[in-house]
PDB file of C-alpha atoms in Angstrom:
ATOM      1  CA  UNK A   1       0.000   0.000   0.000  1.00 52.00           C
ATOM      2  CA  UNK A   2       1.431   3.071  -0.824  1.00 59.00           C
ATOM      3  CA  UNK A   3       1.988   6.018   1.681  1.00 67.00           C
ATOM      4  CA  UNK A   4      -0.257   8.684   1.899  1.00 69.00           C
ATOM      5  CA  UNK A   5       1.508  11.863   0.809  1.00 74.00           C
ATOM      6  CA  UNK A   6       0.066  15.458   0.772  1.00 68.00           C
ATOM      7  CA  UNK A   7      -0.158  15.578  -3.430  1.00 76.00           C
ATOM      8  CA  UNK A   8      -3.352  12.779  -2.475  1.00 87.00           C
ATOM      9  CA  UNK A   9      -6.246  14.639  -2.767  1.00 92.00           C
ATOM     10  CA  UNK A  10      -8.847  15.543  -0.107  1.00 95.00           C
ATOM     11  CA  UNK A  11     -10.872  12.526   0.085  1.00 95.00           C
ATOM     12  CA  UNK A  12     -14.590  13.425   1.419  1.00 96.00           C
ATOM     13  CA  UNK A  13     -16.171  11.173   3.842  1.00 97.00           C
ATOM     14  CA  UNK A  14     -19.283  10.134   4.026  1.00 98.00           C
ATOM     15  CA  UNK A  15     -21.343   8.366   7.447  1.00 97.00           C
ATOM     16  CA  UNK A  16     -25.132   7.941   8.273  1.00 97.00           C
ATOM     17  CA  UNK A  17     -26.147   8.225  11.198  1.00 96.00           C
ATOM     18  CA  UNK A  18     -28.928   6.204  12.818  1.00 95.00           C
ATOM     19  CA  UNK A  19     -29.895   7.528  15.915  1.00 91.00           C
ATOM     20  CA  UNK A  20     -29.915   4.740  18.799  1.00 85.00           C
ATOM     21  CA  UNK A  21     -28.827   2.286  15.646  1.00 85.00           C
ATOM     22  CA  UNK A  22     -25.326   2.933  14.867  1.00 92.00           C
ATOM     23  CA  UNK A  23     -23.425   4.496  11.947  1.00 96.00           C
ATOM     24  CA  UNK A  24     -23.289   3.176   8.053  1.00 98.00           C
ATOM     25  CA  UNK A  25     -20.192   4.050   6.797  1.00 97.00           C
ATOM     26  CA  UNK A  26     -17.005   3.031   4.890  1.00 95.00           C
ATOM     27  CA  UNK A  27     -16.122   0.330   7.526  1.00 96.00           C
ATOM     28  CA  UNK A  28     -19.686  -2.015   6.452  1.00 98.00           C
ATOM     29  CA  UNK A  29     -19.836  -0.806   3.016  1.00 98.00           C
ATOM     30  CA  UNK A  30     -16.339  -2.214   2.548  1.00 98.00           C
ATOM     31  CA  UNK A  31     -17.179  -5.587   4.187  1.00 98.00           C
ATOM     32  CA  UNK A  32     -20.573  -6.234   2.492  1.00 98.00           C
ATOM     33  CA  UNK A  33     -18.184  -5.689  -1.143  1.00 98.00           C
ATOM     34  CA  UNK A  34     -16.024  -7.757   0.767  1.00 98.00           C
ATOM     35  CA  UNK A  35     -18.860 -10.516   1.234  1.00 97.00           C
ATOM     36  CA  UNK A  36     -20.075  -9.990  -2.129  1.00 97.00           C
ATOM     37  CA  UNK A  37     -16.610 -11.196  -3.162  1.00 97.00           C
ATOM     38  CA  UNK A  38     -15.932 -14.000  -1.686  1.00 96.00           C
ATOM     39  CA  UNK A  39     -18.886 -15.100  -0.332  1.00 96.00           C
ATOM     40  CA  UNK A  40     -17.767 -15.293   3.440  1.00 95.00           C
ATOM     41  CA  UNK A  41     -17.656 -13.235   6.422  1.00 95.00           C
ATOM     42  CA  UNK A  42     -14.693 -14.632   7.901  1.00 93.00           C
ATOM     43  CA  UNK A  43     -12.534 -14.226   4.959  1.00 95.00           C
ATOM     44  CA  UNK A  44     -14.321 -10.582   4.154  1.00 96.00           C
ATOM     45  CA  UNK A  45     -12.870  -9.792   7.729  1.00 96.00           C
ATOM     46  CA  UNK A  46      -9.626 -11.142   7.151  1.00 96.00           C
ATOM     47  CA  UNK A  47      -9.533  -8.859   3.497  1.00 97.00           C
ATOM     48  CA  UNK A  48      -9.739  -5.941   6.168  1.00 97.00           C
ATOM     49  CA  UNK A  49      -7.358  -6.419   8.319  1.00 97.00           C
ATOM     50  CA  UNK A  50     -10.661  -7.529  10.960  1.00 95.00           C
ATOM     51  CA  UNK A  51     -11.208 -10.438  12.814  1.00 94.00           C
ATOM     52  CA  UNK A  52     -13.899 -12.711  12.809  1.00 92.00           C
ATOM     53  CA  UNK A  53     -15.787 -11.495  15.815  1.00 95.00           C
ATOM     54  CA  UNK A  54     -15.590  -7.741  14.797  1.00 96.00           C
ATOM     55  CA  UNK A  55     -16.696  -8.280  11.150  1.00 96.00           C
ATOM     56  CA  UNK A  56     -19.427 -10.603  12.177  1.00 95.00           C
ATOM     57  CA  UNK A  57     -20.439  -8.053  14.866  1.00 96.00           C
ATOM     58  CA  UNK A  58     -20.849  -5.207  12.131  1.00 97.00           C
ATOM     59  CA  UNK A  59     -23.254  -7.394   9.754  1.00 96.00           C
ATOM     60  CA  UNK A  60     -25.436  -7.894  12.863  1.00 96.00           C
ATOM     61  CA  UNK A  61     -25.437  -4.195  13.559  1.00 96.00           C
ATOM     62  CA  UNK A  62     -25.979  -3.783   9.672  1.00 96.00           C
ATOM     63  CA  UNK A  63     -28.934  -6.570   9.710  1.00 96.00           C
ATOM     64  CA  UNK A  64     -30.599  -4.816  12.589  1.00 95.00           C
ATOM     65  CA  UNK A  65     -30.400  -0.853  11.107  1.00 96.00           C
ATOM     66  CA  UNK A  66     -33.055  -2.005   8.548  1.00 97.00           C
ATOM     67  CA  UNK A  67     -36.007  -3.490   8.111  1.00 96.00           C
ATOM     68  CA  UNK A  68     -34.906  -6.281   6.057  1.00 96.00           C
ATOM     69  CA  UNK A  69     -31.221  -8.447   6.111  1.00 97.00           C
ATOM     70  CA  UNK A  70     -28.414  -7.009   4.259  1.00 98.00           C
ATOM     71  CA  UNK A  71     -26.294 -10.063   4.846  1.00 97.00           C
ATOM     72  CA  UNK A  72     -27.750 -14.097   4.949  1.00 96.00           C
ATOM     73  CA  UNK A  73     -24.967 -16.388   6.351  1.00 87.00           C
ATOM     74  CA  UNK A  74     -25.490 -19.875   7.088  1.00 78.00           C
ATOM     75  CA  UNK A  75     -23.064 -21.463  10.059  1.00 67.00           C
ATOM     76  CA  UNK A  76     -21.678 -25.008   9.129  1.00 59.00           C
ATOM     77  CA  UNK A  77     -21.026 -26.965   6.034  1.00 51.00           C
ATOM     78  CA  UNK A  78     -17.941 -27.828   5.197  1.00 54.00           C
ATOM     79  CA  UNK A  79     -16.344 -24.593   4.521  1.00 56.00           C
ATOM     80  CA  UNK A  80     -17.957 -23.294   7.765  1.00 58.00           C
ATOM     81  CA  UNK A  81     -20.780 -21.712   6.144  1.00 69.00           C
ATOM     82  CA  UNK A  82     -21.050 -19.045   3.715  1.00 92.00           C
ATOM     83  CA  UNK A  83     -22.326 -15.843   3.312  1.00 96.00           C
ATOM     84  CA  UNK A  84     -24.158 -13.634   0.676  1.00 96.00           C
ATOM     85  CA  UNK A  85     -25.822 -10.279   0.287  1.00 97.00           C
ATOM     86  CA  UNK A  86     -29.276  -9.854   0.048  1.00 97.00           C
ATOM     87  CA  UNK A  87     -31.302  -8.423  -3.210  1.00 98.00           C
ATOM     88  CA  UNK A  88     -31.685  -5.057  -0.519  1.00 98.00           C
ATOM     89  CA  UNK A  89     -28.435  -5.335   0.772  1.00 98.00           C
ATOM     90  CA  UNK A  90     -26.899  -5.143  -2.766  1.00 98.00           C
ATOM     91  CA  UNK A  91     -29.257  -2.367  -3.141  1.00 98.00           C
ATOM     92  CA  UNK A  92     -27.813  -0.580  -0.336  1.00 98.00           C
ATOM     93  CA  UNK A  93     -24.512  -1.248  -0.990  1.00 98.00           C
ATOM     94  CA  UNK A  94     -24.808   0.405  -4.670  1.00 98.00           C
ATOM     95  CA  UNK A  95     -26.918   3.278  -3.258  1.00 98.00           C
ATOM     96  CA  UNK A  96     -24.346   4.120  -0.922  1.00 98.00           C
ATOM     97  CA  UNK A  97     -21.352   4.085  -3.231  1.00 98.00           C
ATOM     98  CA  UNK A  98     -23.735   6.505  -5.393  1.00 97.00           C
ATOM     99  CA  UNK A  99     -24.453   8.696  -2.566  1.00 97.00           C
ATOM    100  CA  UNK A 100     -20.545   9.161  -2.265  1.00 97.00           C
ATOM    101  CA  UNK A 101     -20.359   9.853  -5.962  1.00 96.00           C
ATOM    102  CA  UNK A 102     -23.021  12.555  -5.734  1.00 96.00           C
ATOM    103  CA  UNK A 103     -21.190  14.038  -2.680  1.00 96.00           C
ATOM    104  CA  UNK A 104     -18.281  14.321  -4.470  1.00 95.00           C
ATOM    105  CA  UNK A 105     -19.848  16.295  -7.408  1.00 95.00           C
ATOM    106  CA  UNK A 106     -22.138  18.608  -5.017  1.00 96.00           C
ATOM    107  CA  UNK A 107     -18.519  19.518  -2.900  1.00 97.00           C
ATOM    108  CA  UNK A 108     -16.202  20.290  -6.226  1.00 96.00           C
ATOM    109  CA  UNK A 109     -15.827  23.752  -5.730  1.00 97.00           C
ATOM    110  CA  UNK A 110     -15.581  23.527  -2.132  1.00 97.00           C
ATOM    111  CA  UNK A 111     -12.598  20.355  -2.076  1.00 97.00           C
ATOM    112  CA  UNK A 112     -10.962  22.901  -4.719  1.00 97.00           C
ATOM    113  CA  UNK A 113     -11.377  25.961  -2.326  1.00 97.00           C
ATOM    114  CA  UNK A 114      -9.994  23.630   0.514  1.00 97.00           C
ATOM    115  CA  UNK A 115      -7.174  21.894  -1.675  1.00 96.00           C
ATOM    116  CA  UNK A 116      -5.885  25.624  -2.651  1.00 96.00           C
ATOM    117  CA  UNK A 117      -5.386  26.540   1.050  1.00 97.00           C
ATOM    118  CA  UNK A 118      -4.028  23.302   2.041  1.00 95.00           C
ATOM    119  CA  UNK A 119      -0.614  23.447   3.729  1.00 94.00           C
ATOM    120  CA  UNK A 120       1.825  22.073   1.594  1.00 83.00           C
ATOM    121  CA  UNK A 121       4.754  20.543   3.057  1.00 70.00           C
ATOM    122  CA  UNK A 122       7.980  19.222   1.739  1.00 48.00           C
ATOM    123  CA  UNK A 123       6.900  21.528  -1.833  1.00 46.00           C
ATOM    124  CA  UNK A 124       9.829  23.154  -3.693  1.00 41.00           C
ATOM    125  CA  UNK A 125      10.259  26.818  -2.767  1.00 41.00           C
ATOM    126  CA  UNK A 126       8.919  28.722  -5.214  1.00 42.00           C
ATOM    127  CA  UNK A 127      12.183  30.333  -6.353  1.00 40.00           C
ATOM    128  CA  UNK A 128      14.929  28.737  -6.970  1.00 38.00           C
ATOM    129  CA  UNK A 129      18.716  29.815  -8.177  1.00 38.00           C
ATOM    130  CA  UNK A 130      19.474  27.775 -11.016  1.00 41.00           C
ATOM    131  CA  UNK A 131      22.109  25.041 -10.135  1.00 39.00           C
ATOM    132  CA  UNK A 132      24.477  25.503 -12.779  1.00 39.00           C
ATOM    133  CA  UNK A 133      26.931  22.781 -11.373  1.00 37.00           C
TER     134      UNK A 133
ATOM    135  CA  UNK B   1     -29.161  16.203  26.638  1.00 51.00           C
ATOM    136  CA  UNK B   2     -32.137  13.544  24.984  1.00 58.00           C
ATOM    137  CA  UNK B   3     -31.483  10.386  24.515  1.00 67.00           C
ATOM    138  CA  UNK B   4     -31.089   9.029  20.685  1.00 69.00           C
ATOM    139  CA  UNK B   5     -34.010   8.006  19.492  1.00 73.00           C
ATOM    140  CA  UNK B   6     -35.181   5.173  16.166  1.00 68.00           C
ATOM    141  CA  UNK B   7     -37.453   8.269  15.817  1.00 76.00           C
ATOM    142  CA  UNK B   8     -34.602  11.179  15.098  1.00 87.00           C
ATOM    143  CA  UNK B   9     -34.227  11.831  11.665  1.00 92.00           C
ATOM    144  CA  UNK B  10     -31.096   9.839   9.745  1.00 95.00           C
ATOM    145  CA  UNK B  11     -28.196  12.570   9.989  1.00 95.00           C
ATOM    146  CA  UNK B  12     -25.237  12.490   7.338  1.00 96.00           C
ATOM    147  CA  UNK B  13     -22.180  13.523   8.801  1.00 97.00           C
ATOM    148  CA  UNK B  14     -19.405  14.587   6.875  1.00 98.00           C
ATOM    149  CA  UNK B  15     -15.665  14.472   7.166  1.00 97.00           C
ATOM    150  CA  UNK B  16     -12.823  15.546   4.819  1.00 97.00           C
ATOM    151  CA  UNK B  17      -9.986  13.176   5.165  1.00 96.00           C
ATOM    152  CA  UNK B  18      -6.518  15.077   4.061  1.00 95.00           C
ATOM    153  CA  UNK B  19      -3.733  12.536   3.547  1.00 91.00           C
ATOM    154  CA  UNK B  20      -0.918  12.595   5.526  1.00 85.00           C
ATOM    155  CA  UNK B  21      -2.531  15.694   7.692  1.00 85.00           C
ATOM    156  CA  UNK B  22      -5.746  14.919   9.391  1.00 92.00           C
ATOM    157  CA  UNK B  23      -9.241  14.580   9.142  1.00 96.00           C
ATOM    158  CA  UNK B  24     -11.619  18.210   8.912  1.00 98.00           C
ATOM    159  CA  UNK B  25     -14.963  16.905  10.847  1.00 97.00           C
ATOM    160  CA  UNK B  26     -17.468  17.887  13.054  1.00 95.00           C
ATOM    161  CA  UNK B  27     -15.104  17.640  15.947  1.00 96.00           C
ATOM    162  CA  UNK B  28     -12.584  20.370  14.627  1.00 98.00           C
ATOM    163  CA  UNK B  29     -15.410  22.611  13.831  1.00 98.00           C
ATOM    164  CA  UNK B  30     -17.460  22.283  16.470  1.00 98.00           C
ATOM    165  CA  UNK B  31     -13.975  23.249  18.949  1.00 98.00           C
ATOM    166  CA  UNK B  32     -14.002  26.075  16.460  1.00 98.00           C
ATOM    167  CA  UNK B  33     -17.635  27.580  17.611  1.00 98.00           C
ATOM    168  CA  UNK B  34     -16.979  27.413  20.801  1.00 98.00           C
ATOM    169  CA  UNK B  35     -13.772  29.124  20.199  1.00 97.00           C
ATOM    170  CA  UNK B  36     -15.242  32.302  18.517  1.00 97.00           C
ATOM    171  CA  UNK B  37     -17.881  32.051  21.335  1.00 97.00           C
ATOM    172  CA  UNK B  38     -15.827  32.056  24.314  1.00 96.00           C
ATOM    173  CA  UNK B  39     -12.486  33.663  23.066  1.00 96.00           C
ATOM    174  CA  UNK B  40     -10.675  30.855  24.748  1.00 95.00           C
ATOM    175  CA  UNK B  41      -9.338  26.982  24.063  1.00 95.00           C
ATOM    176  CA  UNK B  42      -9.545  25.803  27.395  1.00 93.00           C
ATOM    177  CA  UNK B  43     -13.712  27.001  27.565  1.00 95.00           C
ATOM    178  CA  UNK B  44     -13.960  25.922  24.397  1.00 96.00           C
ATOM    179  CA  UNK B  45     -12.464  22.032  25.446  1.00 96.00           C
ATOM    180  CA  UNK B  46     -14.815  22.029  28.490  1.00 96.00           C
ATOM    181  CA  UNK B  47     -17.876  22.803  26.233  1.00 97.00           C
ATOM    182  CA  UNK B  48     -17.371  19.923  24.080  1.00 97.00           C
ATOM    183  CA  UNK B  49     -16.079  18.087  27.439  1.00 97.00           C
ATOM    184  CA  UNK B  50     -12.791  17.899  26.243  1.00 95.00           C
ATOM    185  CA  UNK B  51      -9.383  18.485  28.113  1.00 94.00           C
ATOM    186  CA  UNK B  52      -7.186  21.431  27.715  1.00 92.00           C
ATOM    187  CA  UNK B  53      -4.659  19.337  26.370  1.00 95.00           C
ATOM    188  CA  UNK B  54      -7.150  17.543  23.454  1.00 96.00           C
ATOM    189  CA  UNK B  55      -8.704  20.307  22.733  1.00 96.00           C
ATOM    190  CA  UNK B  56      -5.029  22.105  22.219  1.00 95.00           C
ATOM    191  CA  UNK B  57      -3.956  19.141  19.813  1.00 96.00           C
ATOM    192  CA  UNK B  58      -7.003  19.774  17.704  1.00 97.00           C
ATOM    193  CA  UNK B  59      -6.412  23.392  17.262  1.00 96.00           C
ATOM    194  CA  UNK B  60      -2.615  22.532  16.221  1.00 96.00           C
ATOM    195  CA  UNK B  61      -3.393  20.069  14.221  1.00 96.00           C
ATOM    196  CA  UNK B  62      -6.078  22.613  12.682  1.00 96.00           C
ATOM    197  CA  UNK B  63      -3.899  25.072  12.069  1.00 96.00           C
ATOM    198  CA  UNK B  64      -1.113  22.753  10.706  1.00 95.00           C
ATOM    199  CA  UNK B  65      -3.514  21.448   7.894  1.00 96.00           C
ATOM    200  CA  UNK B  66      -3.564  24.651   5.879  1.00 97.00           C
ATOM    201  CA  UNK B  67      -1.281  27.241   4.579  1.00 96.00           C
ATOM    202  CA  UNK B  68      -2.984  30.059   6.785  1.00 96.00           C
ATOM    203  CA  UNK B  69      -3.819  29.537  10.717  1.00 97.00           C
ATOM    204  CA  UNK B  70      -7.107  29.091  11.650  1.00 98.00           C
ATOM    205  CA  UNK B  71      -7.079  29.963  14.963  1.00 97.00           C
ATOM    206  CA  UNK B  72      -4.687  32.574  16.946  1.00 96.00           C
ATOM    207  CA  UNK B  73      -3.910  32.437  20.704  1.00 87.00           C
ATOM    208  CA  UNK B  74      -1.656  34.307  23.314  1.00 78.00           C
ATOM    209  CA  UNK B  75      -0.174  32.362  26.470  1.00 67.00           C
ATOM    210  CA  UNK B  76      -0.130  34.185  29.458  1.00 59.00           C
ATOM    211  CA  UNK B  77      -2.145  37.270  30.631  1.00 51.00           C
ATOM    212  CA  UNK B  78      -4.454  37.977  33.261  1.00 53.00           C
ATOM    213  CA  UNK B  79      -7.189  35.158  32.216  1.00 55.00           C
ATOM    214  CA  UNK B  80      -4.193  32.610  31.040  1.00 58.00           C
ATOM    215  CA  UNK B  81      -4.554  33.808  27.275  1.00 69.00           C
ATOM    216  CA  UNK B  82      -7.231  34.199  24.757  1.00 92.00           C
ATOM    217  CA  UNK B  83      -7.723  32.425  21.295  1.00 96.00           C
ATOM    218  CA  UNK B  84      -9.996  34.358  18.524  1.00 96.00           C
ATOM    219  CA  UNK B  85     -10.753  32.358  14.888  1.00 97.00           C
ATOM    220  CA  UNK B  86      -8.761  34.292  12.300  1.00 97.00           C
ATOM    221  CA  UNK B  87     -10.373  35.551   9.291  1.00 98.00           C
ATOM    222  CA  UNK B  88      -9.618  32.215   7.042  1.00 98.00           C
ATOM    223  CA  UNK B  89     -10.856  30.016  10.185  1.00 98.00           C
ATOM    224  CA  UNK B  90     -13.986  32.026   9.796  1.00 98.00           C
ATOM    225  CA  UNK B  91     -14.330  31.248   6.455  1.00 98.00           C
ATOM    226  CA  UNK B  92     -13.707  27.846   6.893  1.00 98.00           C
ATOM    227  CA  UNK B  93     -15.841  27.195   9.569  1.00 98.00           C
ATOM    228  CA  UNK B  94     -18.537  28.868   7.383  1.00 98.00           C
ATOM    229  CA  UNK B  95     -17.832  26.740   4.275  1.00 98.00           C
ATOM    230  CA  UNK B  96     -17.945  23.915   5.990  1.00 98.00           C
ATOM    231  CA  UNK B  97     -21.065  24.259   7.496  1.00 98.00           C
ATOM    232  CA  UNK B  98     -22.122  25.415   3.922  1.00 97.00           C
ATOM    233  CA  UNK B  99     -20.900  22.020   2.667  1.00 97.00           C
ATOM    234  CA  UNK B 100     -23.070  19.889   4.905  1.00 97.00           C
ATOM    235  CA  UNK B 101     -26.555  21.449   4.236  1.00 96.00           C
ATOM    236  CA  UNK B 102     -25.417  20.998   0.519  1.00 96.00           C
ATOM    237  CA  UNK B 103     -24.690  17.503   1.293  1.00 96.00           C
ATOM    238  CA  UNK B 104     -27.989  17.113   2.884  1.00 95.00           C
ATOM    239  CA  UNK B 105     -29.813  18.518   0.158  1.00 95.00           C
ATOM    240  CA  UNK B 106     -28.150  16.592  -2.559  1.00 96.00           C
ATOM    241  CA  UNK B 107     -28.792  13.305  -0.847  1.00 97.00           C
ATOM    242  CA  UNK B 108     -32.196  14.200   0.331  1.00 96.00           C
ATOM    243  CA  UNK B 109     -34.164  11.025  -1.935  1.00 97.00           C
ATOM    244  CA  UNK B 110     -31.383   9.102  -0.594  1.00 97.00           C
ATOM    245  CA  UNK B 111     -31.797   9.727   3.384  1.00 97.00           C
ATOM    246  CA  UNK B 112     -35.729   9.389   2.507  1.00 97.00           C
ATOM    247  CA  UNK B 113     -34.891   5.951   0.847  1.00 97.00           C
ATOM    248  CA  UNK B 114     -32.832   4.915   3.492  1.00 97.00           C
ATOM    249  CA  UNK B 115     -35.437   6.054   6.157  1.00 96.00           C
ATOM    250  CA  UNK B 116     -37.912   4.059   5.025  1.00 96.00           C
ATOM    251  CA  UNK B 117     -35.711   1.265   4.990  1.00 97.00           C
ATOM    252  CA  UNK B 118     -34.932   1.406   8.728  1.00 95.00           C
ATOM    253  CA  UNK B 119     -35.696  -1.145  11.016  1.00 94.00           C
ATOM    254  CA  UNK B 120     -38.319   0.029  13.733  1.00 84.00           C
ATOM    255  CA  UNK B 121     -37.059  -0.842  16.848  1.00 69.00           C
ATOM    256  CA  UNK B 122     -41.273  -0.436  19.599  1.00 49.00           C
ATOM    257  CA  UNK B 123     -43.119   0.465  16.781  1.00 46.00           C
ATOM    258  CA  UNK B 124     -46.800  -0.765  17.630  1.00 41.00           C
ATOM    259  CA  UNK B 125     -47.387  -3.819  16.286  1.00 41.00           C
ATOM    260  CA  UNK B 126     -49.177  -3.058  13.280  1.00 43.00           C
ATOM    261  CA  UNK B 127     -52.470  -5.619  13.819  1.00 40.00           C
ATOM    262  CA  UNK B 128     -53.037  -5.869  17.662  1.00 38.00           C
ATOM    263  CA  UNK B 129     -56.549  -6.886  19.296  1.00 38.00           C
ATOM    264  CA  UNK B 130     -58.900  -4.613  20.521  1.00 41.00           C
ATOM    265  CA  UNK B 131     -57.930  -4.878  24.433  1.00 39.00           C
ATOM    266  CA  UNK B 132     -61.198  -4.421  25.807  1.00 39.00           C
ATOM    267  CA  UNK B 133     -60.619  -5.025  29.839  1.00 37.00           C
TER     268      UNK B 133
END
C-alpha cells in the first residue's frame, strides 16, 4: 500500500447516522463488497485487516439498522458456512457508493477551495537559483 | 441532553480526510464555535467536554492542515490567554457548514430511501386486538 503523501487529494467522507442504531459508513460498506466477493464473512474480515468477531459483529449491527437483512450467512457446512448479500443489501450497498459519488460532485468547488489553502509541506520553494553545477 | 431516538431523523455527517494531515470533521469545527464564542481553548475544550490538552492538539493540528492559521492564541495574561478564529478560520468554519446542508440537500431522496428502509425498533405492532378489559 502506498503512503499517503500530501499531493493525495482531499478525500470526502461520508457516514449515516442512525440515531440509537449505529453508523453506516465506509467500515460495512467495505465488508458487504467484501462478502459480495468472496462469499464469506470470515474471509471478508480477514480482506480488512478484521477479525472474525468484529466483522461478524458489524453485519449484525448492519442486519438490525433495517427493516430487512443485508447479509444471509449460514453457520456449518464444510467450509464453515457461507455468506451472501441480500437483493436489498446489494441495493444498499450500490446506493451508498452513489451517494458518495453525488457528494463528491455537489462539494467540487468547495474540495478545490480547501485543496488551494491546504498546507503544503515538503513543496519546492517557489524560487529557486538555477544550479548551474 | 435527549437520549437518541429510532425516531430522530437519519443525519449524514461529513468528514474531509486530508492525507498525511488529518481529518476536517465535526469535531474540529465544532472546537471552532466554541472558540469564537468564548475567546478561549480551554472554555472551548470544556464545552465539548474535552481536556485542555485535546482540545489544544485539535487546534494545532487545525492550524497545521492549511497554509494560513485558523485559529490565533496568546499564552499568558491575566485570564491565562485568549484564542480568537482568524479571518480564514472564519471562512472555513462557514464553508464547511455550507458544505453539509449541501450535502444534505443533494442526498435528500437518498436519506428518505434509506429512512424508510430502517428497522423500527417499539413500533406498535401493526395488527393488535382490541384490548377491551
Amino acid at each position: 500500500m502506498k503512503a499517503a503523501s500530501v499531493d493525495d487529494p482531499l478525500k470526502p467522507v461520508l457516514r449515516i447516522d442512525f440515531p440509537s442504531a449505529g453508523r453506516l459508513g465506509r467500515g460495512k460498506i467495505e465488508l458487504m463488497e467484501h462478502i459480495r466477493e468472496t462469499g464469506s464473512i470470515s474471509a471478508a474480515g480477514r480482506a480488512m485487516d478484521m477479525s472474525y468477531r468484529r466483522a461478524w459483529l458489524l453485519v449484525s449491527e448492519l442486519n438490525r439498522m433495517f427493516a430487512q437483512r443485508c447479509v444471509e450467512s449460514q453457520r456449518g457446512g464444510q467450509k464453515g458456512g457461507g455468506a451472501a448479500l441480500t437483493a436489498f443489501g446489494e441495493e444498499l450497498l450500490q446506493r451508498f457508493r452513489a451517494m458518495e459519488q453525488q457528494l463528491q460532485r455537489a462539494l467540487e468547488a468547495d474540495l478545490a477551495w480547501l485543496a488551494a489553502h491546504r498546507a503544503v509541506e515538503g513543496a519546492p520553494s517557489p524560487i529557486r537559483s538555477n544550479d548551474a553545477s
